[in-house]
mmCIF file with all atom_site columns, C-alpha atoms in Angstrom:
data_model
loop_
_atom_site.group_PDB
_atom_site.id
_atom_site.type_symbol
_atom_site.label_atom_id
_atom_site.label_alt_id
_atom_site.label_comp_id
_atom_site.label_asym_id
_atom_site.label_entity_id
_atom_site.label_seq_id
_atom_site.pdbx_PDB_ins_code
_atom_site.Cartn_x
_atom_site.Cartn_y
_atom_site.Cartn_z
_atom_site.occupancy
_atom_site.B_iso_or_equiv
_atom_site.pdbx_formal_charge
_atom_site.auth_seq_id
_atom_site.auth_comp_id
_atom_site.auth_asym_id
_atom_site.auth_atom_id
_atom_site.pdbx_PDB_model_num
ATOM 1   C CA . UNK A 1 1   ? -0.094  0.158  0.025   1.00 56.00 ? 1   UNK A CA 1
ATOM 2   C CA . UNK A 1 2   ? 2.659   2.430  0.757   1.00 64.00 ? 2   UNK A CA 1
ATOM 3   C CA . UNK A 1 3   ? 4.527   1.847  -2.419  1.00 63.00 ? 3   UNK A CA 1
ATOM 4   C CA . UNK A 1 4   ? 0.877   2.581  -4.159  1.00 76.00 ? 4   UNK A CA 1
ATOM 5   C CA . UNK A 1 5   ? 0.461   6.169  -2.391  1.00 78.00 ? 5   UNK A CA 1
ATOM 6   C CA . UNK A 1 6   ? 4.337   6.908  -2.527  1.00 85.00 ? 6   UNK A CA 1
ATOM 7   C CA . UNK A 1 7   ? 5.041   9.544  -5.259  1.00 86.00 ? 7   UNK A CA 1
ATOM 8   C CA . UNK A 1 8   ? 7.771   8.583  -7.673  1.00 90.00 ? 8   UNK A CA 1
ATOM 9   C CA . UNK A 1 9   ? 9.573   9.675  -10.811 1.00 89.00 ? 9   UNK A CA 1
ATOM 10  C CA . UNK A 1 10  ? 9.635   6.436  -12.355 1.00 92.00 ? 10  UNK A CA 1
ATOM 11  C CA . UNK A 1 11  ? 7.683   7.734  -15.693 1.00 93.00 ? 11  UNK A CA 1
ATOM 12  C CA . UNK A 1 12  ? 9.476   9.119  -18.843 1.00 92.00 ? 12  UNK A CA 1
ATOM 13  C CA . UNK A 1 13  ? 7.549   10.534 -21.683 1.00 91.00 ? 13  UNK A CA 1
ATOM 14  C CA . UNK A 1 14  ? 8.138   9.336  -25.438 1.00 91.00 ? 14  UNK A CA 1
ATOM 15  C CA . UNK A 1 15  ? 9.202   5.948  -24.120 1.00 94.00 ? 15  UNK A CA 1
ATOM 16  C CA . UNK A 1 16  ? 8.194   2.495  -24.483 1.00 96.00 ? 16  UNK A CA 1
ATOM 17  C CA . UNK A 1 17  ? 6.386   3.220  -21.181 1.00 95.00 ? 17  UNK A CA 1
ATOM 18  C CA . UNK A 1 18  ? 4.587   5.813  -22.858 1.00 96.00 ? 18  UNK A CA 1
ATOM 19  C CA . UNK A 1 19  ? 3.572   3.683  -25.925 1.00 96.00 ? 19  UNK A CA 1
ATOM 20  C CA . UNK A 1 20  ? 2.551   0.802  -23.807 1.00 96.00 ? 20  UNK A CA 1
ATOM 21  C CA . UNK A 1 21  ? 0.034   2.857  -21.376 1.00 96.00 ? 21  UNK A CA 1
ATOM 22  C CA . UNK A 1 22  ? -1.393  4.427  -24.235 1.00 96.00 ? 22  UNK A CA 1
ATOM 23  C CA . UNK A 1 23  ? -1.599  1.413  -26.307 1.00 97.00 ? 23  UNK A CA 1
ATOM 24  C CA . UNK A 1 24  ? -3.347  -0.369 -23.315 1.00 97.00 ? 24  UNK A CA 1
ATOM 25  C CA . UNK A 1 25  ? -5.839  2.574  -23.097 1.00 97.00 ? 25  UNK A CA 1
ATOM 26  C CA . UNK A 1 26  ? -6.731  2.099  -26.753 1.00 97.00 ? 26  UNK A CA 1
ATOM 27  C CA . UNK A 1 27  ? -7.367  -1.479 -26.262 1.00 98.00 ? 27  UNK A CA 1
ATOM 28  C CA . UNK A 1 28  ? -9.568  -0.734 -23.493 1.00 97.00 ? 28  UNK A CA 1
ATOM 29  C CA . UNK A 1 29  ? -11.552 2.049  -24.967 1.00 97.00 ? 29  UNK A CA 1
ATOM 30  C CA . UNK A 1 30  ? -12.241 -0.389 -27.732 1.00 97.00 ? 30  UNK A CA 1
ATOM 31  C CA . UNK A 1 31  ? -13.365 -3.594 -25.730 1.00 98.00 ? 31  UNK A CA 1
ATOM 32  C CA . UNK A 1 32  ? -15.514 -1.171 -23.816 1.00 97.00 ? 32  UNK A CA 1
ATOM 33  C CA . UNK A 1 33  ? -17.108 0.009  -27.311 1.00 98.00 ? 33  UNK A CA 1
ATOM 34  C CA . UNK A 1 34  ? -17.375 -3.538 -28.715 1.00 97.00 ? 34  UNK A CA 1
ATOM 35  C CA . UNK A 1 35  ? -19.063 -4.750 -25.622 1.00 97.00 ? 35  UNK A CA 1
ATOM 36  C CA . UNK A 1 36  ? -21.225 -1.886 -24.871 1.00 97.00 ? 36  UNK A CA 1
ATOM 37  C CA . UNK A 1 37  ? -22.212 -2.036 -28.493 1.00 95.00 ? 37  UNK A CA 1
ATOM 38  C CA . UNK A 1 38  ? -24.112 -5.660 -28.253 1.00 92.00 ? 38  UNK A CA 1
ATOM 39  C CA . UNK A 1 39  ? -26.040 -4.721 -25.078 1.00 96.00 ? 39  UNK A CA 1
ATOM 40  C CA . UNK A 1 40  ? -29.005 -3.667 -24.489 1.00 97.00 ? 40  UNK A CA 1
ATOM 41  C CA . UNK A 1 41  ? -29.894 0.230  -24.723 1.00 96.00 ? 41  UNK A CA 1
ATOM 42  C CA . UNK A 1 42  ? -30.954 -0.182 -20.935 1.00 96.00 ? 42  UNK A CA 1
ATOM 43  C CA . UNK A 1 43  ? -27.343 -1.546 -20.207 1.00 97.00 ? 43  UNK A CA 1
ATOM 44  C CA . UNK A 1 44  ? -25.920 0.800  -22.416 1.00 98.00 ? 44  UNK A CA 1
ATOM 45  C CA . UNK A 1 45  ? -27.071 3.795  -20.454 1.00 98.00 ? 45  UNK A CA 1
ATOM 46  C CA . UNK A 1 46  ? -25.769 1.695  -17.133 1.00 98.00 ? 46  UNK A CA 1
ATOM 47  C CA . UNK A 1 47  ? -22.324 1.125  -18.630 1.00 98.00 ? 47  UNK A CA 1
ATOM 48  C CA . UNK A 1 48  ? -22.003 4.617  -19.583 1.00 98.00 ? 48  UNK A CA 1
ATOM 49  C CA . UNK A 1 49  ? -23.348 5.863  -16.182 1.00 98.00 ? 49  UNK A CA 1
ATOM 50  C CA . UNK A 1 50  ? -21.113 3.339  -14.037 1.00 98.00 ? 50  UNK A CA 1
ATOM 51  C CA . UNK A 1 51  ? -18.160 4.652  -16.191 1.00 98.00 ? 51  UNK A CA 1
ATOM 52  C CA . UNK A 1 52  ? -18.957 8.146  -15.718 1.00 98.00 ? 52  UNK A CA 1
ATOM 53  C CA . UNK A 1 53  ? -19.026 8.069  -11.917 1.00 98.00 ? 53  UNK A CA 1
ATOM 54  C CA . UNK A 1 54  ? -15.900 5.980  -11.911 1.00 98.00 ? 54  UNK A CA 1
ATOM 55  C CA . UNK A 1 55  ? -14.094 8.720  -13.433 1.00 98.00 ? 55  UNK A CA 1
ATOM 56  C CA . UNK A 1 56  ? -15.916 11.349 -11.131 1.00 98.00 ? 56  UNK A CA 1
ATOM 57  C CA . UNK A 1 57  ? -15.184 9.456  -7.970  1.00 97.00 ? 57  UNK A CA 1
ATOM 58  C CA . UNK A 1 58  ? -11.363 8.931  -8.895  1.00 97.00 ? 58  UNK A CA 1
ATOM 59  C CA . UNK A 1 59  ? -10.918 12.627 -8.725  1.00 97.00 ? 59  UNK A CA 1
ATOM 60  C CA . UNK A 1 60  ? -13.131 13.351 -5.821  1.00 96.00 ? 60  UNK A CA 1
ATOM 61  C CA . UNK A 1 61  ? -11.114 10.367 -3.904  1.00 94.00 ? 61  UNK A CA 1
ATOM 62  C CA . UNK A 1 62  ? -7.574  12.121 -4.932  1.00 93.00 ? 62  UNK A CA 1
ATOM 63  C CA . UNK A 1 63  ? -8.530  15.088 -3.597  1.00 93.00 ? 63  UNK A CA 1
ATOM 64  C CA . UNK A 1 64  ? -9.535  13.432 -0.535  1.00 92.00 ? 64  UNK A CA 1
ATOM 65  C CA . UNK A 1 65  ? -6.652  11.280 -0.566  1.00 89.00 ? 65  UNK A CA 1
ATOM 66  C CA . UNK A 1 66  ? -4.380  14.620 -0.320  1.00 86.00 ? 66  UNK A CA 1
ATOM 67  C CA . UNK A 1 67  ? -6.259  16.037 2.542   1.00 84.00 ? 67  UNK A CA 1
ATOM 68  C CA . UNK A 1 68  ? -5.669  12.537 4.547   1.00 83.00 ? 68  UNK A CA 1
ATOM 69  C CA . UNK A 1 69  ? -1.591  12.365 3.501   1.00 80.00 ? 69  UNK A CA 1
ATOM 70  C CA . UNK A 1 70  ? -1.571  16.047 4.899   1.00 79.00 ? 70  UNK A CA 1
ATOM 71  C CA . UNK A 1 71  ? -0.175  17.566 2.060   1.00 78.00 ? 71  UNK A CA 1
ATOM 72  C CA . UNK A 1 72  ? -3.067  19.289 0.530   1.00 86.00 ? 72  UNK A CA 1
ATOM 73  C CA . UNK A 1 73  ? -2.362  22.721 -1.414  1.00 90.00 ? 73  UNK A CA 1
ATOM 74  C CA . UNK A 1 74  ? -5.025  24.499 -2.422  1.00 90.00 ? 74  UNK A CA 1
ATOM 75  C CA . UNK A 1 75  ? -3.012  26.187 -4.808  1.00 91.00 ? 75  UNK A CA 1
ATOM 76  C CA . UNK A 1 76  ? -2.669  23.054 -7.142  1.00 89.00 ? 76  UNK A CA 1
ATOM 77  C CA . UNK A 1 77  ? -5.002  20.251 -5.674  1.00 91.00 ? 77  UNK A CA 1
ATOM 78  C CA . UNK A 1 78  ? -8.484  21.602 -5.986  1.00 94.00 ? 78  UNK A CA 1
ATOM 79  C CA . UNK A 1 79  ? -10.158 19.871 -8.913  1.00 94.00 ? 79  UNK A CA 1
ATOM 80  C CA . UNK A 1 80  ? -10.224 22.981 -10.817 1.00 94.00 ? 80  UNK A CA 1
ATOM 81  C CA . UNK A 1 81  ? -8.018  22.087 -13.562 1.00 92.00 ? 81  UNK A CA 1
ATOM 82  C CA . UNK A 1 82  ? -10.080 21.431 -16.845 1.00 92.00 ? 82  UNK A CA 1
ATOM 83  C CA . UNK A 1 83  ? -9.677  17.829 -16.939 1.00 94.00 ? 83  UNK A CA 1
ATOM 84  C CA . UNK A 1 84  ? -10.528 17.134 -13.606 1.00 95.00 ? 84  UNK A CA 1
ATOM 85  C CA . UNK A 1 85  ? -13.427 19.509 -13.403 1.00 96.00 ? 85  UNK A CA 1
ATOM 86  C CA . UNK A 1 86  ? -14.893 17.938 -16.326 1.00 97.00 ? 86  UNK A CA 1
ATOM 87  C CA . UNK A 1 87  ? -14.474 14.449 -15.134 1.00 97.00 ? 87  UNK A CA 1
ATOM 88  C CA . UNK A 1 88  ? -16.198 15.700 -11.967 1.00 97.00 ? 88  UNK A CA 1
ATOM 89  C CA . UNK A 1 89  ? -19.279 16.865 -13.827 1.00 97.00 ? 89  UNK A CA 1
ATOM 90  C CA . UNK A 1 90  ? -19.581 14.145 -16.760 1.00 97.00 ? 90  UNK A CA 1
ATOM 91  C CA . UNK A 1 91  ? -21.961 12.078 -14.429 1.00 98.00 ? 91  UNK A CA 1
ATOM 92  C CA . UNK A 1 92  ? -24.484 15.029 -15.332 1.00 97.00 ? 92  UNK A CA 1
ATOM 93  C CA . UNK A 1 93  ? -23.954 14.349 -18.672 1.00 98.00 ? 93  UNK A CA 1
ATOM 94  C CA . UNK A 1 94  ? -24.352 10.908 -18.666 1.00 97.00 ? 94  UNK A CA 1
ATOM 95  C CA . UNK A 1 95  ? -27.353 10.777 -16.468 1.00 97.00 ? 95  UNK A CA 1
ATOM 96  C CA . UNK A 1 96  ? -29.532 13.399 -18.608 1.00 97.00 ? 96  UNK A CA 1
ATOM 97  C CA . UNK A 1 97  ? -27.521 12.528 -22.125 1.00 97.00 ? 97  UNK A CA 1
ATOM 98  C CA . UNK A 1 98  ? -28.484 16.025 -23.459 1.00 97.00 ? 98  UNK A CA 1
ATOM 99  C CA . UNK A 1 99  ? -26.960 17.490 -26.552 1.00 97.00 ? 99  UNK A CA 1
ATOM 100 C CA . UNK A 1 100 ? -25.492 20.491 -24.809 1.00 97.00 ? 100 UNK A CA 1
ATOM 101 C CA . UNK A 1 101 ? -23.393 18.672 -22.947 1.00 97.00 ? 101 UNK A CA 1
ATOM 102 C CA . UNK A 1 102 ? -22.223 16.446 -25.313 1.00 98.00 ? 102 UNK A CA 1
ATOM 103 C CA . UNK A 1 103 ? -21.338 19.680 -27.640 1.00 97.00 ? 103 UNK A CA 1
ATOM 104 C CA . UNK A 1 104 ? -19.596 21.215 -25.187 1.00 97.00 ? 104 UNK A CA 1
ATOM 105 C CA . UNK A 1 105 ? -17.477 18.471 -23.800 1.00 97.00 ? 105 UNK A CA 1
ATOM 106 C CA . UNK A 1 106 ? -16.723 16.853 -26.940 1.00 97.00 ? 106 UNK A CA 1
ATOM 107 C CA . UNK A 1 107 ? -14.640 19.466 -28.185 1.00 97.00 ? 107 UNK A CA 1
ATOM 108 C CA . UNK A 1 108 ? -12.969 20.512 -24.968 1.00 96.00 ? 108 UNK A CA 1
ATOM 109 C CA . UNK A 1 109 ? -12.025 16.680 -24.434 1.00 96.00 ? 109 UNK A CA 1
ATOM 110 C CA . UNK A 1 110 ? -10.827 15.926 -27.730 1.00 95.00 ? 110 UNK A CA 1
ATOM 111 C CA . UNK A 1 111 ? -8.647  18.961 -27.807 1.00 91.00 ? 111 UNK A CA 1
ATOM 112 C CA . UNK A 1 112 ? -7.311  19.634 -24.240 1.00 86.00 ? 112 UNK A CA 1
ATOM 113 C CA . UNK A 1 113 ? -7.454  16.044 -22.692 1.00 89.00 ? 113 UNK A CA 1
ATOM 114 C CA . UNK A 1 114 ? -5.748  14.398 -25.979 1.00 87.00 ? 114 UNK A CA 1
ATOM 115 C CA . UNK A 1 115 ? -2.548  16.904 -25.592 1.00 85.00 ? 115 UNK A CA 1
ATOM 116 C CA . UNK A 1 116 ? -2.563  15.309 -21.867 1.00 88.00 ? 116 UNK A CA 1
ATOM 117 C CA . UNK A 1 117 ? -2.086  12.156 -23.750 1.00 93.00 ? 117 UNK A CA 1
ATOM 118 C CA . UNK A 1 118 ? 0.336   13.157 -25.830 1.00 89.00 ? 118 UNK A CA 1
ATOM 119 C CA . UNK A 1 119 ? 2.634   14.922 -23.779 1.00 86.00 ? 119 UNK A CA 1
ATOM 120 C CA . UNK A 1 120 ? 1.585   14.124 -20.323 1.00 90.00 ? 120 UNK A CA 1
ATOM 121 C CA . UNK A 1 121 ? 2.741   16.299 -17.472 1.00 85.00 ? 121 UNK A CA 1
ATOM 122 C CA . UNK A 1 122 ? 2.864   13.121 -14.655 1.00 88.00 ? 122 UNK A CA 1
ATOM 123 C CA . UNK A 1 123 ? 6.123   11.269 -13.972 1.00 89.00 ? 123 UNK A CA 1
ATOM 124 C CA . UNK A 1 124 ? 4.435   8.917  -11.412 1.00 92.00 ? 124 UNK A CA 1
ATOM 125 C CA . UNK A 1 125 ? 4.725   5.379  -12.137 1.00 93.00 ? 125 UNK A CA 1
ATOM 126 C CA . UNK A 1 126 ? 2.436   2.428  -11.457 1.00 91.00 ? 126 UNK A CA 1
ATOM 127 C CA . UNK A 1 127 ? 0.884   4.051  -8.262  1.00 91.00 ? 127 UNK A CA 1
ATOM 128 C CA . UNK A 1 128 ? -2.291  5.935  -7.157  1.00 92.00 ? 128 UNK A CA 1
ATOM 129 C CA . UNK A 1 129 ? -1.066  9.249  -8.902  1.00 92.00 ? 129 UNK A CA 1
ATOM 130 C CA . UNK A 1 130 ? -0.413  7.282  -12.334 1.00 95.00 ? 130 UNK A CA 1
ATOM 131 C CA . UNK A 1 131 ? -3.503  5.483  -12.612 1.00 95.00 ? 131 UNK A CA 1
ATOM 132 C CA . UNK A 1 132 ? -5.534  8.296  -11.640 1.00 96.00 ? 132 UNK A CA 1
ATOM 133 C CA . UNK A 1 133 ? -3.725  10.595 -14.220 1.00 96.00 ? 133 UNK A CA 1
ATOM 134 C CA . UNK A 1 134 ? -4.359  8.230  -17.031 1.00 97.00 ? 134 UNK A CA 1
ATOM 135 C CA . UNK A 1 135 ? -7.510  6.895  -16.366 1.00 97.00 ? 135 UNK A CA 1
ATOM 136 C CA . UNK A 1 136 ? -8.967  10.039 -15.661 1.00 97.00 ? 136 UNK A CA 1
ATOM 137 C CA . UNK A 1 137 ? -7.512  11.544 -19.054 1.00 96.00 ? 137 UNK A CA 1
ATOM 138 C CA . UNK A 1 138 ? -8.065  8.515  -21.152 1.00 97.00 ? 138 UNK A CA 1
ATOM 139 C CA . UNK A 1 139 ? -11.498 7.574  -19.739 1.00 97.00 ? 139 UNK A CA 1
ATOM 140 C CA . UNK A 1 140 ? -12.986 11.400 -20.617 1.00 97.00 ? 140 UNK A CA 1
ATOM 141 C CA . UNK A 1 141 ? -11.890 10.711 -24.366 1.00 97.00 ? 141 UNK A CA 1
ATOM 142 C CA . UNK A 1 142 ? -13.394 7.191  -24.001 1.00 98.00 ? 142 UNK A CA 1
ATOM 143 C CA . UNK A 1 143 ? -16.596 8.287  -22.569 1.00 98.00 ? 143 UNK A CA 1
ATOM 144 C CA . UNK A 1 144 ? -16.852 10.855 -25.754 1.00 98.00 ? 144 UNK A CA 1
ATOM 145 C CA . UNK A 1 145 ? -16.233 8.057  -27.783 1.00 98.00 ? 145 UNK A CA 1
ATOM 146 C CA . UNK A 1 146 ? -18.936 6.230  -25.939 1.00 98.00 ? 146 UNK A CA 1
ATOM 147 C CA . UNK A 1 147 ? -21.459 8.932  -26.237 1.00 98.00 ? 147 UNK A CA 1
ATOM 148 C CA . UNK A 1 148 ? -20.828 9.270  -30.041 1.00 98.00 ? 148 UNK A CA 1
ATOM 149 C CA . UNK A 1 149 ? -21.116 5.547  -31.110 1.00 97.00 ? 149 UNK A CA 1
ATOM 150 C CA . UNK A 1 150 ? -23.391 3.993  -28.293 1.00 98.00 ? 150 UNK A CA 1
ATOM 151 C CA . UNK A 1 151 ? -25.479 7.043  -27.419 1.00 97.00 ? 151 UNK A CA 1
ATOM 152 C CA . UNK A 1 152 ? -25.171 7.937  -31.365 1.00 96.00 ? 152 UNK A CA 1
ATOM 153 C CA . UNK A 1 153 ? -24.860 11.698 -30.557 1.00 97.00 ? 153 UNK A CA 1
ATOM 154 C CA . UNK A 1 154 ? -23.141 14.017 -33.083 1.00 96.00 ? 154 UNK A CA 1
ATOM 155 C CA . UNK A 1 155 ? -22.164 17.472 -32.929 1.00 97.00 ? 155 UNK A CA 1
ATOM 156 C CA . UNK A 1 156 ? -22.829 20.621 -35.664 1.00 96.00 ? 156 UNK A CA 1
ATOM 157 C CA . UNK A 1 157 ? -21.295 23.395 -36.815 1.00 96.00 ? 157 UNK A CA 1
ATOM 158 C CA . UNK A 1 158 ? -22.746 25.478 -33.758 1.00 97.00 ? 158 UNK A CA 1
ATOM 159 C CA . UNK A 1 159 ? -21.300 23.014 -31.357 1.00 97.00 ? 159 UNK A CA 1
ATOM 160 C CA . UNK A 1 160 ? -17.924 24.405 -31.956 1.00 97.00 ? 160 UNK A CA 1
ATOM 161 C CA . UNK A 1 161 ? -19.224 27.876 -30.907 1.00 96.00 ? 161 UNK A CA 1
ATOM 162 C CA . UNK A 1 162 ? -20.971 26.645 -27.962 1.00 97.00 ? 162 UNK A CA 1
ATOM 163 C CA . UNK A 1 163 ? -17.669 25.063 -26.985 1.00 97.00 ? 163 UNK A CA 1
ATOM 164 C CA . UNK A 1 164 ? -15.336 28.143 -27.541 1.00 96.00 ? 164 UNK A CA 1
ATOM 165 C CA . UNK A 1 165 ? -18.092 30.352 -25.531 1.00 97.00 ? 165 UNK A CA 1
ATOM 166 C CA . UNK A 1 166 ? -18.165 27.508 -22.358 1.00 96.00 ? 166 UNK A CA 1
ATOM 167 C CA . UNK A 1 167 ? -14.379 27.924 -22.779 1.00 95.00 ? 167 UNK A CA 1
ATOM 168 C CA . UNK A 1 168 ? -14.067 31.476 -22.424 1.00 95.00 ? 168 UNK A CA 1
ATOM 169 C CA . UNK A 1 169 ? -16.404 31.437 -19.568 1.00 96.00 ? 169 UNK A CA 1
ATOM 170 C CA . UNK A 1 170 ? -13.990 28.716 -17.897 1.00 96.00 ? 170 UNK A CA 1
ATOM 171 C CA . UNK A 1 171 ? -10.844 30.695 -18.356 1.00 95.00 ? 171 UNK A CA 1
ATOM 172 C CA . UNK A 1 172 ? -12.412 34.004 -17.076 1.00 95.00 ? 172 UNK A CA 1
ATOM 173 C CA . UNK A 1 173 ? -13.477 32.166 -13.869 1.00 96.00 ? 173 UNK A CA 1
ATOM 174 C CA . UNK A 1 174 ? -10.088 30.481 -13.696 1.00 95.00 ? 174 UNK A CA 1
ATOM 175 C CA . UNK A 1 175 ? -8.457  33.874 -13.866 1.00 93.00 ? 175 UNK A CA 1
ATOM 176 C CA . UNK A 1 176 ? -10.761 35.216 -11.063 1.00 96.00 ? 176 UNK A CA 1
ATOM 177 C CA . UNK A 1 177 ? -9.654  32.434 -8.879  1.00 96.00 ? 177 UNK A CA 1
ATOM 178 C CA . UNK A 1 178 ? -5.913  32.164 -9.635  1.00 95.00 ? 178 UNK A CA 1
ATOM 179 C CA . UNK A 1 179 ? -6.041  35.704 -8.782  1.00 94.00 ? 179 UNK A CA 1
ATOM 180 C CA . UNK A 1 180 ? -7.206  35.288 -5.032  1.00 95.00 ? 180 UNK A CA 1
ATOM 181 C CA . UNK A 1 181 ? -5.634  31.726 -4.506  1.00 95.00 ? 181 UNK A CA 1
ATOM 182 C CA . UNK A 1 182 ? -2.215  32.444 -6.415  1.00 93.00 ? 182 UNK A CA 1
ATOM 183 C CA . UNK A 1 183 ? -2.945  29.524 -8.066  1.00 94.00 ? 183 UNK A CA 1
ATOM 184 C CA . UNK A 1 184 ? -2.322  28.194 -11.742 1.00 93.00 ? 184 UNK A CA 1
ATOM 185 C CA . UNK A 1 185 ? -5.510  26.312 -12.414 1.00 93.00 ? 185 UNK A CA 1
ATOM 186 C CA . UNK A 1 186 ? -5.948  26.074 -16.479 1.00 90.00 ? 186 UNK A CA 1
ATOM 187 C CA . UNK A 1 187 ? -2.574  27.288 -16.745 1.00 89.00 ? 187 UNK A CA 1
ATOM 188 C CA . UNK A 1 188 ? -3.660  31.059 -16.783 1.00 88.00 ? 188 UNK A CA 1
ATOM 189 C CA . UNK A 1 189 ? -0.745  32.250 -14.867 1.00 88.00 ? 189 UNK A CA 1
ATOM 190 C CA . UNK A 1 190 ? 2.072   30.268 -16.316 1.00 85.00 ? 190 UNK A CA 1
ATOM 191 C CA . UNK A 1 191 ? 2.763   27.257 -18.373 1.00 81.00 ? 191 UNK A CA 1
ATOM 192 C CA . UNK A 1 192 ? 3.092   23.712 -16.961 1.00 77.00 ? 192 UNK A CA 1
ATOM 193 C CA . UNK A 1 193 ? 6.402   22.538 -15.458 1.00 73.00 ? 193 UNK A CA 1
ATOM 194 C CA . UNK A 1 194 ? 6.236   19.675 -17.659 1.00 67.00 ? 194 UNK A CA 1
ATOM 195 C CA . UNK A 1 195 ? 7.174   19.767 -21.541 1.00 65.00 ? 195 UNK A CA 1
ATOM 196 C CA . UNK A 1 196 ? 3.751   20.973 -23.499 1.00 69.00 ? 196 UNK A CA 1
ATOM 197 C CA . UNK A 1 197 ? 2.715   21.893 -26.582 1.00 70.00 ? 197 UNK A CA 1
ATOM 198 C CA . UNK A 1 198 ? 2.414   25.288 -25.047 1.00 72.00 ? 198 UNK A CA 1
ATOM 199 C CA . UNK A 1 199 ? 6.003   25.690 -25.370 1.00 70.00 ? 199 UNK A CA 1
ATOM 200 C CA . UNK A 1 200 ? 5.572   26.306 -28.894 1.00 72.00 ? 200 UNK A CA 1
ATOM 201 C CA . UNK A 1 201 ? 3.489   29.208 -28.366 1.00 79.00 ? 201 UNK A CA 1
ATOM 202 C CA . UNK A 1 202 ? 5.856   31.737 -26.280 1.00 79.00 ? 202 UNK A CA 1
ATOM 203 C CA . UNK A 1 203 ? 5.604   32.966 -22.479 1.00 85.00 ? 203 UNK A CA 1
ATOM 204 C CA . UNK A 1 204 ? 2.848   33.974 -20.182 1.00 83.00 ? 204 UNK A CA 1
ATOM 205 C CA . UNK A 1 205 ? 0.697   35.785 -21.936 1.00 84.00 ? 205 UNK A CA 1
ATOM 206 C CA . UNK A 1 206 ? 1.746   35.282 -25.445 1.00 87.00 ? 206 UNK A CA 1
ATOM 207 C CA . UNK A 1 207 ? 0.379   31.748 -25.270 1.00 85.00 ? 207 UNK A CA 1
ATOM 208 C CA . UNK A 1 208 ? -2.598  32.399 -24.030 1.00 89.00 ? 208 UNK A CA 1
ATOM 209 C CA . UNK A 1 209 ? -3.578  34.676 -26.896 1.00 89.00 ? 209 UNK A CA 1
ATOM 210 C CA . UNK A 1 210 ? -1.854  32.021 -29.619 1.00 89.00 ? 210 UNK A CA 1
ATOM 211 C CA . UNK A 1 211 ? -4.137  29.491 -27.712 1.00 88.00 ? 211 UNK A CA 1
ATOM 212 C CA . UNK A 1 212 ? -7.470  31.701 -28.116 1.00 90.00 ? 212 UNK A CA 1
ATOM 213 C CA . UNK A 1 213 ? -6.421  32.306 -31.879 1.00 92.00 ? 213 UNK A CA 1
ATOM 214 C CA . UNK A 1 214 ? -5.680  28.842 -32.588 1.00 92.00 ? 214 UNK A CA 1
ATOM 215 C CA . UNK A 1 215 ? -8.656  27.103 -30.833 1.00 93.00 ? 215 UNK A CA 1
ATOM 216 C CA . UNK A 1 216 ? -11.281 27.602 -33.436 1.00 94.00 ? 216 UNK A CA 1
ATOM 217 C CA . UNK A 1 217 ? -9.735  26.257 -36.208 1.00 94.00 ? 217 UNK A CA 1
ATOM 218 C CA . UNK A 1 218 ? -8.516  23.251 -33.889 1.00 94.00 ? 218 UNK A CA 1
ATOM 219 C CA . UNK A 1 219 ? -12.122 22.687 -32.942 1.00 96.00 ? 219 UNK A CA 1
ATOM 220 C CA . UNK A 1 220 ? -13.123 22.513 -36.772 1.00 96.00 ? 220 UNK A CA 1
ATOM 221 C CA . UNK A 1 221 ? -10.496 20.074 -37.400 1.00 96.00 ? 221 UNK A CA 1
ATOM 222 C CA . UNK A 1 222 ? -11.938 18.106 -34.759 1.00 96.00 ? 222 UNK A CA 1
ATOM 223 C CA . UNK A 1 223 ? -15.594 18.683 -36.262 1.00 97.00 ? 223 UNK A CA 1
ATOM 224 C CA . UNK A 1 224 ? -13.969 17.471 -39.794 1.00 96.00 ? 224 UNK A CA 1
ATOM 225 C CA . UNK A 1 225 ? -14.619 13.869 -39.854 1.00 95.00 ? 225 UNK A CA 1
ATOM 226 C CA . UNK A 1 226 ? -18.196 14.422 -38.451 1.00 96.00 ? 226 UNK A CA 1
ATOM 227 C CA . UNK A 1 227 ? -19.035 16.756 -41.424 1.00 94.00 ? 227 UNK A CA 1
ATOM 228 C CA . UNK A 1 228 ? -17.424 14.361 -43.889 1.00 94.00 ? 228 UNK A CA 1
ATOM 229 C CA . UNK A 1 229 ? -19.580 11.457 -42.617 1.00 92.00 ? 229 UNK A CA 1
ATOM 230 C CA . UNK A 1 230 ? -22.424 13.577 -42.458 1.00 88.00 ? 230 UNK A CA 1
ATOM 231 C CA . UNK A 1 231 ? -21.565 14.610 -45.877 1.00 87.00 ? 231 UNK A CA 1
ATOM 232 C CA . UNK A 1 232 ? -21.514 11.458 -47.302 1.00 86.00 ? 232 UNK A CA 1
ATOM 233 C CA . UNK A 1 233 ? -24.839 10.258 -45.979 1.00 74.00 ? 233 UNK A CA 1
#
């Protein structure tokens, strides 16, 4: 148990470790979708709800665990980074299956969370923080694929604007929270310590403006496959 809770720096991005983790998660996601596809609609909804609550409870448990360990830091351990926040609220989407939630979450998760898979900022390996990081980040992507292929939900071109607007609201709220807490949630005050794509966009506040400029084209790129499939049909 001590090993599972103890922090380490045994994970190195862009190595066979990284490839192995991502490959395992791709297999898990494929198997989950394949299994759910052959179930009744009622069971598909149950599977989706269980999966969504597992994501949410993992983030909540990690926050409680930091309290228990006595090293909780409100400047970095509150579940206010975008991925953690989306994991907490995703049961609302799963339970209601409202299109507006799908429209907003799809682009934010595919644009933001996917980058956390490609350029992870977690150095722990085979302990709780490791499993929490990869289960939550990959789980969000898998859940949106679940909503797409199992719930058969689809975005529209208007979904891009809705997701962009939601992102602006979230960013403004994080600016305010970070101002009062001296924190860096959503990386509005500085870039992550680990190497990420933000390193290509200059220093603060330049990288924020660059992200604002490229995010809509990025969202449109995510929407492109849906548009092409719709056009063909």
